[in-house]
């Protein structure tokens, strides 16, 4: 299944993907508020507080700790006095430290080890999301751009442990709408195309390579909404059709089963025989499920871990309920999880890096009140050592609780979410509420854990409500499909019903409710101000869609193969009936109904939500005499990544909320 959605703002770049720099400023440059106007807005929130905005949003001094495969080195990022974040490598025997990658004008979006002596890293230009991959030796020499192609989107598909000098990528080099797989030798820079994707009417949407870099199967899009999986049975030369699904169904390979003598077994996440996604073993030669491994009746399974060291034994399954849950299977992980639980209690523990011999672990420990701390775990000595507290200035005892909630909507649907509660909130001291719908909308969800936004808001006396409305991911097929063609309709009803529910908790001031969201959350913010203008006191739209008609026309090329799916899941711009709905739920076309204050924020280089989406709203409201603060950053894309921009954004947001919620 391919679920098309606008990605949430704050995501980790798991895909390593540079493009030509934009020389001209996009959008109507006469619209953004001046620096003086924004400073005046931020000043509205001046006061005496224990923590400043920068305490929550300054980038950590150090982060992204990772072992080299052999454990002889630890790499990490470190911020300098000018706010630049560079990559360092430390020798674990000699403690010698060397700066390997220097961040200059463009952000280092991600990095990782590829061999014991070489790193890869990723950069784009101004947030345009056309990424280039670079390699560099761990002594800082021999820096090399591996994908020197302007305007091309690149994703890493596979690191090959058996061939450590080789990676497999995909890129839309030949045609901007479709990607093809390539093998790159990171030492020589040699690039070899591995398979062609030439059928633009029915393009290949995903490739599955095994641990040896052999293409075993691929998913081919057909009729815009169906997906046929093709597999090459061991010992044959051609790819054979296995089965056809549609975008409403889940069936995809998460790994091949190397623990069995059968070369055609694979681990599949599927909902073909269930409501929630489950993990099964599928025999591609026999074309059938041969074993169901794990499922949860309420939540979708997310993945599986196997051990290369222990002949690919299954270590655990994981899913996300109210919190992230690991279900240990192997004796090794049953023992490991017991030790983690004993050491860290109910905090969330994520294994971020493991040496190939599985003796050294890097753990990231976090909770709703702990930003995060890195720990070293020596499996031989069974000993923990704290390495680095990401935000030591934020004391856990001062942070607010993020409480899981659930309620029933007006049409009987059970919806889950979270509310972050200021420490002074009770029935005798009711607090304002900020409703914060997540991006997507489809397939994405909010999660329990430390959220610098909601903690900042709580420190200023605001509760924050985050709702996994219908269409959100993780709650099964029925809940996911309940969101189809409900943008601006039942999706917004879910937010309204959530507000009704939290008012019963008796610590919310029902007369002071704001709504703020990014990406689709921005569309939900604008749509709510149109649909229920009396419910909310004010709103903040951050890189949000405002007009579905212009949004469709500004799609990146690599989204266009999914247009028919978009028509079934969002709305069909070619349908007279859907056009009427699109007009009703496009806030820019109904701006005359907005009567509450609005703050608009946009990254000028945003490839997903074009700056025109924000410009339209600002123009429409200002024509009606509204004073609309408008922040635009010309070195940002779909969400701000530069530290100084993030801090200014939240200072202005607090100023805006202080004007309308205090």
XYZ file of C-alpha atoms in Angstrom:
662
model
C 0.000 0.000 0.000
C 1.193 3.508 -0.744
C -0.400 6.058 1.554
C 0.003 9.523 0.087
C 0.226 12.315 2.617
C 1.996 15.568 3.350
C 4.807 14.631 5.652
C 4.820 16.149 9.110
C 7.119 19.064 9.754
C 9.579 17.501 12.159
C 10.757 14.261 10.686
C 14.089 12.493 10.785
C 15.579 12.256 7.332
C 15.954 8.504 6.957
C 16.382 8.988 3.242
C 19.658 10.503 2.117
C 18.872 12.642 -0.790
C 21.300 18.862 -3.377
C 19.743 20.912 -5.958
C 20.442 24.196 -7.588
C 20.148 27.176 -5.292
C 17.197 29.454 -5.693
C 18.545 32.816 -6.776
C 15.292 34.733 -6.645
C 12.947 35.071 -3.704
C 9.711 33.179 -4.175
C 6.258 34.542 -3.463
C 5.028 38.109 -3.112
C 7.938 39.788 -1.332
C 5.814 42.797 -0.356
C 3.650 40.699 1.988
C 5.928 39.454 4.804
C 5.999 41.435 8.026
C 9.149 43.430 8.652
C 11.745 42.463 11.243
C 10.579 45.390 13.354
C 6.967 44.214 13.222
C 7.919 40.682 14.205
C 10.096 41.928 17.063
C 7.180 44.009 18.325
C 4.972 40.897 18.184
C 7.504 38.800 20.117
C 7.790 41.522 22.768
C 4.119 40.990 23.660
C 5.156 37.843 25.551
C 7.948 39.383 27.571
C 7.890 38.335 31.197
C 9.807 36.568 33.909
C 9.996 32.823 33.241
C 12.336 30.122 34.437
C 13.057 28.974 30.883
C 13.562 31.033 27.718
C 12.389 29.965 24.265
C 15.999 29.134 23.415
C 16.083 26.618 26.270
C 13.562 24.549 24.321
C 14.601 25.243 20.731
C 18.331 25.942 20.672
C 19.909 22.930 18.991
C 21.567 20.597 21.529
C 25.285 21.123 22.053
C 25.867 17.523 21.009
C 23.597 14.987 19.360
C 23.304 12.092 16.862
C 25.784 9.746 18.545
C 26.635 6.671 16.439
C 29.118 3.805 16.661
C 31.329 2.844 13.771
C 30.450 -0.755 12.805
C 33.484 -2.127 14.649
C 32.987 0.132 17.675
C 36.449 1.717 17.464
C 34.938 5.164 16.927
C 31.944 7.178 18.062
C 30.646 9.976 15.853
C 28.400 12.828 16.918
C 27.298 16.314 15.936
C 28.383 19.356 17.953
C 27.239 22.958 17.746
C 29.820 25.761 17.723
C 29.539 29.285 19.120
C 28.056 30.518 15.820
C 25.226 27.972 15.809
C 26.780 25.744 13.133
C 26.549 22.007 13.744
C 29.554 19.950 12.643
C 30.238 16.203 12.686
C 33.036 14.864 14.908
C 34.637 11.435 15.260
C 36.165 10.201 18.542
C 38.587 7.292 18.835
C 37.235 5.161 21.700
C 40.736 3.885 22.610
C 42.794 7.096 22.486
C 39.926 9.601 23.009
C 41.352 11.615 20.085
C 38.628 13.805 18.541
C 38.594 15.186 14.997
C 36.084 17.422 13.218
C 35.271 15.535 10.040
C 32.375 17.388 8.397
C 32.034 21.169 8.604
C 28.626 22.766 8.278
C 28.744 25.986 6.276
C 25.804 27.790 4.653
C 23.630 24.706 4.199
C 22.472 22.442 6.999
C 23.809 18.929 7.356
C 20.458 17.178 7.180
C 21.696 13.727 8.196
C 24.811 11.573 8.330
C 25.744 7.949 8.961
C 28.557 5.410 8.929
C 28.897 3.373 5.747
C 32.202 1.596 6.572
C 34.600 1.658 9.516
C 36.565 4.442 7.807
C 33.965 6.437 5.898
C 30.852 8.539 6.552
C 28.001 9.659 4.317
C 26.159 12.939 4.789
C 23.307 14.826 3.170
C 22.570 18.435 2.251
C 19.968 20.312 0.241
C 19.668 23.973 -0.703
C 17.481 26.172 1.452
C 15.073 23.387 2.407
C 14.067 22.451 -1.151
C 14.349 18.724 -0.327
C 16.394 17.839 -3.402
C 19.205 16.156 -1.505
C 22.740 15.231 -2.538
C 24.823 12.492 -0.920
C 28.451 13.107 0.024
C 31.110 10.733 1.356
C 34.183 11.575 3.435
C 36.949 9.720 5.255
C 36.889 9.795 9.050
C 40.061 11.921 9.072
C 38.221 14.580 7.039
C 39.979 13.805 3.742
C 38.674 12.756 0.347
C 35.298 14.500 0.517
C 33.307 13.476 -2.521
C 29.878 14.311 -3.901
C 28.352 11.020 -4.982
C 25.200 12.376 -6.667
C 26.178 15.606 -8.493
C 22.859 16.022 -10.286
C 20.892 19.268 -10.096
C 17.161 19.055 -9.542
C 17.255 15.329 -8.760
C 15.722 13.676 -5.699
C 17.808 10.861 -4.234
C 16.906 8.249 -1.593
C 19.137 5.574 -0.118
C 17.506 2.168 -0.441
C 20.121 -0.146 1.031
C 23.410 -0.273 2.912
C 25.134 -3.577 2.120
C 26.981 -5.137 5.050
C 28.352 -7.822 2.757
C 29.659 -5.168 0.323
C 30.462 -2.218 2.614
C 31.852 0.004 -0.161
C 28.560 -0.153 -2.051
C 25.183 1.497 -1.442
C 21.977 1.245 -3.435
C 20.018 4.415 -4.086
C 17.065 5.487 -6.176
C 16.779 8.805 -7.999
C 14.554 10.500 -10.551
C 17.488 11.407 -12.807
C 15.939 10.248 -16.088
C 12.413 11.462 -15.429
C 11.365 13.752 -12.542
C 8.182 11.742 -11.932
C 9.711 8.304 -11.368
C 12.792 6.878 -9.667
C 15.183 4.135 -10.760
C 17.666 2.153 -8.627
C 21.446 2.620 -8.903
C 24.488 1.038 -7.294
C 27.158 3.519 -6.128
C 30.724 2.565 -5.246
C 31.559 5.056 -2.523
C 35.331 4.680 -3.108
C 35.376 5.266 -6.888
C 32.089 7.137 -7.251
C 31.064 4.756 -10.047
C 27.282 4.670 -10.586
C 25.499 1.755 -12.244
C 21.797 1.658 -13.078
C 20.256 -1.599 -11.830
C 16.767 -1.550 -13.329
C 14.729 0.619 -15.689
C 11.455 2.308 -14.784
C 10.208 3.421 -18.183
C 6.476 2.709 -18.132
C 5.208 6.124 -17.062
C 1.587 4.991 -17.236
C 2.297 2.182 -14.767
C 5.535 3.114 -12.993
C 7.409 1.051 -10.412
C 6.796 2.594 -7.007
C 9.169 0.526 -4.853
C 12.172 -1.803 -5.146
C 13.170 -4.586 -2.729
C 16.848 -5.609 -2.630
C 18.277 -8.376 -0.475
C 21.385 -8.231 1.725
C 23.618 -9.024 -1.265
C 22.230 -6.166 -3.343
C 20.132 -8.389 -5.594
C 16.768 -7.035 -6.743
C 14.265 -9.634 -5.570
C 11.001 -7.835 -6.192
C 9.244 -4.589 -7.015
C 5.815 -2.995 -6.732
C 4.308 -1.605 -9.930
C 1.602 1.024 -9.835
C -1.315 0.308 -12.159
C -4.302 2.490 -13.015
C -3.044 5.070 -10.537
C -4.537 3.294 -7.522
C -3.553 -0.392 -7.728
C -0.218 -2.015 -6.933
C 0.989 -5.288 -8.421
C 3.939 -6.997 -6.794
C 6.451 -8.782 -9.024
C 9.011 -11.244 -7.684
C 11.877 -13.209 -9.205
C 11.868 -16.705 -7.742
C 15.316 -18.011 -6.856
C 16.912 -19.700 -9.861
C 14.710 -17.976 -12.468
C 15.409 -15.012 -14.738
C 12.072 -13.218 -14.973
C 9.883 -11.353 -12.498
C 6.538 -13.012 -11.979
C 3.289 -11.340 -10.950
C 2.441 -12.310 -7.361
C -0.662 -10.342 -6.335
C -2.451 -7.033 -6.849
C -3.597 -4.760 -4.043
C -4.858 -1.185 -3.904
C -3.877 1.885 -1.879
C -6.389 0.959 0.792
C -4.543 -2.271 1.572
C -1.178 -3.007 3.155
C 1.295 -5.487 1.688
C 5.000 -4.693 1.650
C 8.337 -6.364 2.307
C 10.173 -5.307 5.465
C 12.955 -7.864 5.081
C 13.827 -11.211 3.590
C 14.008 -14.252 5.836
C 17.638 -15.375 5.966
C 17.044 -17.725 8.908
C 15.400 -20.329 6.676
C 16.793 -22.463 3.838
C 13.895 -21.290 1.661
C 15.304 -18.370 -0.415
C 11.818 -17.101 -1.272
C 10.538 -16.347 2.235
C 10.046 -12.726 3.278
C 8.740 -10.799 6.262
C 5.672 -8.865 5.153
C 3.530 -6.264 6.858
C 0.014 -6.963 5.676
C -3.627 -6.208 6.472
C -5.072 -8.400 3.720
C -6.552 -10.753 6.322
C -6.936 -8.357 9.240
C -7.966 -4.835 10.207
C -4.624 -3.898 11.770
C -1.268 -4.351 10.052
C 0.347 -7.643 11.088
C 3.706 -9.297 10.420
C 3.618 -12.514 8.407
C 6.061 -14.784 6.604
C 5.153 -14.984 2.917
C 6.444 -17.600 0.466
C 6.752 -15.864 -2.894
C 7.188 -19.128 -4.786
C 4.010 -20.594 -3.345
C 2.285 -17.178 -3.359
C 0.846 -17.534 0.109
C 1.215 -16.631 3.772
C 2.902 -19.542 5.531
C 3.000 -18.121 9.068
C 1.470 -15.244 11.000
C 4.082 -13.928 13.415
C 2.538 -11.031 15.335
C -0.487 -8.765 15.404
C -2.230 -6.462 17.840
C -6.022 -6.162 17.669
C -6.000 -2.391 18.176
C -2.735 -1.014 16.789
C -0.714 -1.542 13.606
C 2.581 -3.404 13.890
C 5.471 -1.152 12.852
C 8.415 -3.472 12.354
C 10.732 -6.319 13.245
C 14.402 -6.608 14.240
C 16.604 -9.587 13.421
C 20.218 -10.277 14.422
C 22.779 -10.679 11.649
C 25.250 -11.915 14.255
C 22.919 -14.685 15.497
C 21.925 -16.071 12.090
C 19.087 -13.567 11.665
C 17.190 -14.681 14.741
C 14.109 -12.542 15.430
C 14.805 -10.191 18.354
C 11.549 -8.262 18.655
C 8.429 -6.811 17.074
C 7.274 -3.281 17.808
C 4.109 -1.252 17.578
C 2.906 2.117 18.830
C -0.087 2.257 21.117
C -0.394 5.050 23.629
C 3.398 4.704 23.773
C 6.009 2.816 21.750
C 5.962 -0.891 22.643
C 8.693 -3.475 22.029
C 7.673 -7.128 22.145
C 10.911 -9.074 22.772
C 11.186 -12.544 21.212
C 14.781 -13.748 21.458
C 16.339 -14.686 24.782
C 18.911 -11.952 24.146
C 16.274 -9.239 23.878
C 14.025 -10.567 26.627
C 17.004 -10.177 28.942
C 17.987 -6.833 27.413
C 14.526 -5.265 27.744
C 14.307 -6.466 31.356
C 17.584 -4.676 32.115
C 16.444 -1.500 30.345
C 13.166 -1.494 32.271
C 14.937 -2.044 35.583
C 17.409 0.776 34.828
C 15.064 3.379 33.301
C 11.588 2.522 34.579
C 8.741 3.727 32.384
C 10.913 5.959 30.199
C 11.133 5.144 26.508
C 14.440 3.504 25.518
C 15.512 3.510 21.869
C 18.566 1.613 20.626
C 20.166 4.092 18.227
C 23.387 2.241 17.415
C 24.902 -1.227 17.924
C 28.359 -2.513 17.083
C 28.488 -5.449 14.688
C 29.524 -7.789 17.508
C 26.503 -6.647 19.576
C 28.612 -5.907 22.657
C 28.186 -2.119 22.708
C 24.893 -0.265 22.506
C 24.015 3.417 22.297
C 20.673 4.113 23.924
C 18.480 7.192 23.666
C 16.342 7.525 26.790
C 13.407 9.934 26.826
C 9.943 10.535 28.273
C 7.251 13.182 28.238
C 9.368 15.188 30.714
C 12.906 14.283 29.586
C 14.111 15.752 26.283
C 16.584 12.923 25.920
C 19.865 11.493 27.175
C 22.343 9.157 25.499
C 23.619 6.151 27.432
C 26.353 3.643 26.657
C 25.522 0.024 27.507
C 28.299 -2.569 27.726
C 26.586 -5.921 27.182
C 29.577 -7.916 28.437
C 29.781 -6.039 31.731
C 26.012 -5.386 31.810
C 26.849 -1.793 32.740
C 25.210 1.534 31.843
C 26.995 4.883 31.568
C 25.350 8.211 30.821
C 27.117 9.887 27.910
C 25.245 13.113 27.241
C 22.075 14.846 28.384
C 20.691 16.636 25.339
C 19.018 19.468 27.229
C 20.427 19.515 30.787
C 18.975 22.989 31.382
C 15.423 21.573 31.238
C 14.783 19.898 34.582
C 12.332 16.988 34.528
C 10.593 18.141 37.697
C 9.665 21.417 35.957
C 8.186 19.815 32.856
C 4.499 19.153 32.217
C 2.725 15.814 31.952
C 1.653 14.576 28.509
C -1.420 12.468 29.233
C -2.886 9.943 26.747
C -6.636 10.393 26.233
C -9.413 8.817 24.196
C -13.014 9.783 23.509
C -15.963 8.904 21.295
C -16.874 11.210 18.402
C -20.386 12.331 17.512
C -20.633 9.448 15.007
C -19.339 6.816 17.418
C -15.659 6.557 16.456
C -13.054 6.007 19.207
C -10.280 8.579 18.776
C -6.972 8.743 20.677
C -4.742 11.687 21.477
C -2.678 13.492 24.093
C -3.021 16.553 26.273
C -0.040 18.336 27.818
C -1.110 19.945 31.078
C 0.505 22.982 32.722
C 1.579 22.218 36.271
C -0.724 24.872 37.750
C -3.866 23.699 35.930
C -6.790 22.563 38.079
C -10.478 23.279 38.636
C -9.583 26.413 40.558
C -7.142 27.638 37.925
C -8.438 26.937 34.460
C -5.973 27.439 31.621
C -6.217 28.376 27.930
C -6.037 25.563 25.380
C -4.043 25.263 22.139
C -5.419 22.651 19.723
C -2.514 21.338 17.629
C -3.569 19.041 14.720
C -0.694 17.073 13.201
C 0.446 17.115 9.574
C -0.258 14.458 6.973
C -3.127 13.999 7.313
C -3.103 10.359 6.229
C -0.905 7.716 7.822
C 0.745 10.137 10.268
C 0.064 10.384 13.996
C 1.105 12.207 17.151
C 3.095 10.261 19.733
C 3.782 10.270 23.450
C 7.143 11.748 24.458
C 8.996 14.979 24.991
C 7.610 17.709 22.730
C 9.440 21.057 22.976
C 6.409 22.882 21.552
C 3.913 21.612 24.077
C 6.399 21.989 26.941
C 7.095 25.598 25.941
C 3.368 26.321 25.777
C 2.811 24.642 29.158
C 5.573 26.766 30.706
C 3.556 29.835 29.672
C 0.329 28.438 31.094
C -1.271 26.883 27.988
C -2.514 23.305 27.698
C -1.961 21.631 24.320
C -4.333 19.111 22.752
C -3.042 16.732 20.053
C -5.580 14.450 18.399
C -5.030 11.472 16.110
C -8.174 12.213 14.127
C -9.649 9.725 11.639
C -7.210 8.957 8.820
C -4.227 9.021 11.171
C -1.864 6.078 11.015
C -1.357 3.247 13.456
C -4.960 2.419 14.374
C -5.886 -0.059 11.672
C -7.398 -0.045 8.202
C -10.945 0.947 9.184
C -9.798 4.000 11.127
C -7.412 5.004 8.345
C -10.087 4.750 5.650
C -12.624 6.601 7.804
C -10.637 9.733 6.944
C -11.031 9.413 3.179
C -12.632 12.516 1.666
C -13.141 13.985 5.138
C -10.692 16.887 4.953
C -12.571 19.972 6.114
C -15.460 17.778 7.274
C -15.373 14.903 9.804
C -11.669 15.430 10.401
C -12.489 18.862 11.771
C -15.471 17.432 13.649
C -13.015 15.156 15.456
C -11.073 18.200 16.646
C -14.259 19.891 17.807
C -15.398 16.740 19.633
C -11.979 16.529 21.272
C -12.364 20.075 22.577
C -15.787 19.178 23.956
C -14.248 16.181 25.707
C -11.296 17.985 27.323
C -13.600 20.671 28.654
C -15.061 17.924 30.862
C -11.643 17.505 32.495
C -12.459 20.747 34.317
C -9.186 22.608 33.985
C -9.686 24.220 30.549
C -10.889 27.791 30.059
C -13.467 27.246 27.338
C -13.420 30.911 26.341
C -9.711 30.881 25.448
C -9.008 28.240 22.818
C -6.482 28.681 19.994
C -5.692 26.370 17.086
C -2.247 25.990 15.571
C -0.948 23.519 13.016
C 1.699 22.903 10.379
C 1.393 21.381 6.901
C -2.028 19.671 6.827
C -2.316 21.002 10.387
C -2.182 24.472 8.843
C -5.066 23.555 6.544
C -6.979 22.248 9.570
C -6.247 25.488 11.409
C -7.570 27.635 8.568
C -10.491 25.295 7.965
C -11.482 25.405 11.636
C -11.442 29.204 11.655
C -13.820 29.058 8.672
C -16.053 26.196 9.874
C -16.373 27.090 13.564
C -15.377 30.763 13.842
C -16.828 31.076 17.350
C -15.005 28.081 18.852
C -11.461 29.405 18.529
C -10.004 32.660 19.813
C -7.165 32.797 17.262
C -5.040 30.599 14.978
C -1.530 30.068 13.638
C -1.046 28.581 10.156
C 2.482 27.177 9.602
C 3.319 26.075 6.009
C -0.327 25.124 5.579
C -2.415 24.385 2.493
C -5.139 26.973 1.913
C -6.574 26.234 -1.544
C -6.904 22.630 -2.732
C -7.103 23.708 -6.389
C -3.809 25.600 -6.396
C -2.237 23.018 -4.089
C -2.872 20.248 -6.633
C -1.350 22.346 -9.421
C 1.861 22.942 -7.444
C 2.645 19.264 -6.739
C 6.303 18.229 -7.000
C 6.834 16.081 -10.095
C 7.483 12.974 -8.007
C 3.979 13.221 -6.473
C 2.175 13.246 -9.816
C 2.039 9.449 -10.314
C -0.112 9.338 -7.162
C -2.672 11.857 -8.404
C -5.451 9.302 -8.922
C -4.933 8.006 -5.413
C -5.088 11.593 -4.222
C -8.433 11.939 -6.004
C -9.829 8.944 -4.101
C -8.333 9.854 -0.738
C -8.526 13.658 -0.762
C -10.894 15.003 -3.434
C -11.159 14.626 -7.207
C -10.640 17.969 -8.925
C -12.141 16.529 -12.137
C -15.438 15.639 -10.421
C -18.187 18.280 -10.371
C -19.420 16.944 -7.021
C -15.937 16.966 -5.463
C -15.201 20.416 -6.877
C -18.103 21.761 -4.830
C -16.670 20.191 -1.682
C -13.168 21.459 -2.508
C -14.519 24.995 -2.743
C -16.291 24.600 0.585
C -13.216 23.250 2.416
C -10.552 25.495 0.814
C -10.067 28.271 3.398
C -8.574 30.754 0.925
C -11.857 30.615 -1.014
C -13.850 31.215 2.188
C -11.649 33.775 3.895
C -14.652 36.057 4.362
C -15.820 33.661 7.110
C -12.609 34.037 9.122
C -13.154 36.594 11.842
C -10.523 35.685 14.428
C -6.854 36.820 14.503
C -4.406 34.781 12.426
C -0.603 34.509 12.269
C 0.857 32.946 9.085
C 4.307 31.333 8.759
C 6.001 30.019 5.599
C 9.315 28.721 4.254
C 9.850 30.290 0.835
C 11.496 27.204 -0.707
C 8.822 24.754 0.427
C 8.450 22.079 -2.309
C 5.352 20.490 -0.763
C 3.215 23.507 0.119
C 4.052 26.340 -2.248
C 4.393 29.814 -0.712
C 1.403 30.878 -2.812
C -0.787 28.918 -0.370
C 0.156 31.328 2.424
C 0.249 34.420 0.231
C -3.389 33.847 -0.788
C -4.627 33.834 2.788
C -2.644 36.910 3.778
C -3.870 38.877 0.743
C -7.500 37.860 1.266
C -7.559 38.798 4.939
C -5.642 42.043 4.566
C -8.106 43.138 1.889
C -10.745 42.859 4.603
C -8.693 45.018 6.934
C -7.183 42.227 9.056
C -3.779 42.832 10.600
C -2.136 39.507 9.708
C 1.439 39.012 10.931
C 3.286 37.047 8.223
C 6.690 35.458 8.797
C 8.584 34.211 5.721
C 12.091 32.759 5.784
C 13.889 32.623 2.454
C 16.398 29.947 3.512
C 13.742 27.466 4.664
C 11.364 24.921 3.179
C 8.597 22.814 4.706
C 9.327 23.777 8.294
C 12.222 25.727 9.751
C 15.532 23.965 10.328
C 17.846 26.857 11.193
C 18.146 27.437 14.924
C 17.778 31.219 14.791
C 14.630 30.913 12.674
C 13.055 28.393 15.022
C 13.706 30.532 18.069
C 12.292 33.664 16.432
C 9.247 31.713 15.274
C 8.347 30.532 18.764
C 9.047 33.923 20.320
C 6.561 35.415 17.863
C 4.058 32.626 18.465
C 4.172 33.295 22.199
C 3.680 36.988 21.527
C 0.658 36.203 19.358
C -0.856 33.888 21.975
C -0.183 36.454 24.711
C -2.235 38.996 22.752
C -5.234 36.706 22.370
C -5.215 34.060 25.129
C -3.997 35.913 28.216
